Amino acid sequence: MNAAPLSDPGDIRLLGEGFVLRPWRPDDLDSLVEHANDEHVSRSTSDRFPYPYTREDGERFLSGQVVNLNDPVMAIEVDGRACGGIGVRAGQGERGHSAELGYWLGRALWNAGLMTRAVALFAPWVMRELSLYRLCATVLDHNPASARVLLKNGFEEEGAQRCAVFKRGQLHDLRVFAKVRRSLDDAT
């Protein structure tokens, strides 16, 4: 069983408290680069999210060369501008009932509960839309704020992958969190 595909990702618009989740657009380039080109933002993301983050990096992302933009990969829009992103990468084959969640937010918007609200809106929606039984996320050991976002949204910490990531000259543990349901009828 593989996750059900979205009918038309371009039509998605999820309204949250003080933000909108919607597909990325070519006109997001300036805002994307402004918020992504920050060492503090990129230090807790995968290496697909480089620092420095250049216009070329933004163009590659917005053209779908970095992640599949046909998946639920959405911009977090505040006051008409994209200032972060949230999305999933669905599992394949026998893991097709699950997906991995990822997110980031421009530093100017940290510490206001925005990402907690974005995950609260996105996680149940994507679990319903893709018929997921499991939504997991990993957090680098030096990012307790991201762990709090997940815990506040009903994710449970399952353990750690020790010495799993080597980033910027340092070895890190990767904390593993998941939100699950035993039936597609269960609330998420």
PDB file of N, CA and C in Angstrom, residues 7 67-69 71 73 75 80 84 102 125 132 141 160 163 177:
ATOM      1  N   SER A   7      -4.818  14.924  -5.456  1.00  0.00           N
ATOM      2  CA  SER A   7      -5.439  15.128  -6.761  1.00  0.00           C
ATOM      3  C   SER A   7      -4.812  16.304  -7.503  1.00  0.00           C
ATOM      4  N   VAL A  67      13.350  18.990  -4.128  1.00  0.00           N
ATOM      5  CA  VAL A  67      12.304  18.099  -3.618  1.00  0.00           C
ATOM      6  C   VAL A  67      11.193  18.048  -4.660  1.00  0.00           C
ATOM      7  N   ASN A  68      10.384  17.020  -4.589  1.00  0.00           N
ATOM      8  CA  ASN A  68       9.268  16.879  -5.509  1.00  0.00           C
ATOM      9  C   ASN A  68       8.137  17.798  -5.050  1.00  0.00           C
ATOM     10  N   LEU A  69       7.913  18.875  -5.775  1.00  0.00           N
ATOM     11  CA  LEU A  69       6.886  19.837  -5.392  1.00  0.00           C
ATOM     12  C   LEU A  69       5.476  19.347  -5.692  1.00  0.00           C
ATOM     13  N   ASP A  71       4.583  16.579  -4.286  1.00  0.00           N
ATOM     14  CA  ASP A  71       4.255  16.051  -2.964  1.00  0.00           C
ATOM     15  C   ASP A  71       3.661  17.200  -2.152  1.00  0.00           C
ATOM     16  N   VAL A  73       4.391  19.652  -0.300  1.00  0.00           N
ATOM     17  CA  VAL A  73       5.499  20.505   0.126  1.00  0.00           C
ATOM     18  C   VAL A  73       4.988  21.932  -0.018  1.00  0.00           C
ATOM     19  N   ALA A  75       4.626  26.194   1.184  1.00  0.00           N
ATOM     20  CA  ALA A  75       5.172  27.414   1.769  1.00  0.00           C
ATOM     21  C   ALA A  75       4.330  27.788   2.978  1.00  0.00           C
ATOM     22  N   GLY A  80       1.383  37.660   3.297  1.00  0.00           N
ATOM     23  CA  GLY A  80       1.557  37.599   1.853  1.00  0.00           C
ATOM     24  C   GLY A  80       2.919  37.150   1.370  1.00  0.00           C
ATOM     25  N   GLY A  84       8.807  30.287   5.263  1.00  0.00           N
ATOM     26  CA  GLY A  84       9.222  28.970   5.727  1.00  0.00           C
ATOM     27  C   GLY A  84       8.545  27.918   4.886  1.00  0.00           C
ATOM     28  N   GLY A 102       9.019  17.303   7.412  1.00  0.00           N
ATOM     29  CA  GLY A 102      10.109  18.254   7.576  1.00  0.00           C
ATOM     30  C   GLY A 102       9.555  19.662   7.535  1.00  0.00           C
ATOM     31  N   TRP A 125      -4.032  17.033   8.463  1.00  0.00           N
ATOM     32  CA  TRP A 125      -4.481  17.160   7.078  1.00  0.00           C
ATOM     33  C   TRP A 125      -3.731  16.186   6.180  1.00  0.00           C
ATOM     34  N   LEU A 132      -2.288   8.077   5.646  1.00  0.00           N
ATOM     35  CA  LEU A 132      -1.107   7.641   6.388  1.00  0.00           C
ATOM     36  C   LEU A 132      -1.490   7.060   7.739  1.00  0.00           C
ATOM     37  N   ASP A 141      20.016  16.712  17.725  1.00  0.00           N
ATOM     38  CA  ASP A 141      20.100  16.798  19.186  1.00  0.00           C
ATOM     39  C   ASP A 141      20.249  18.216  19.718  1.00  0.00           C
ATOM     40  N   ALA A 160      16.478   7.541  19.689  1.00  0.00           N
ATOM     41  CA  ALA A 160      17.480   8.317  18.980  1.00  0.00           C
ATOM     42  C   ALA A 160      18.330   7.408  18.106  1.00  0.00           C
ATOM     43  N   CYS A 163      24.788   9.063  16.829  1.00  0.00           N
ATOM     44  CA  CYS A 163      25.879   9.407  15.899  1.00  0.00           C
ATOM     45  C   CYS A 163      25.429   9.288  14.448  1.00  0.00           C
ATOM     46  N   PHE A 177      10.751  11.076  16.267  1.00  0.00           N
ATOM     47  CA  PHE A 177       9.401  11.311  16.776  1.00  0.00           C
ATOM     48  C   PHE A 177       8.400  10.758  15.770  1.00  0.00           C
TER      49      PHE A 177
END
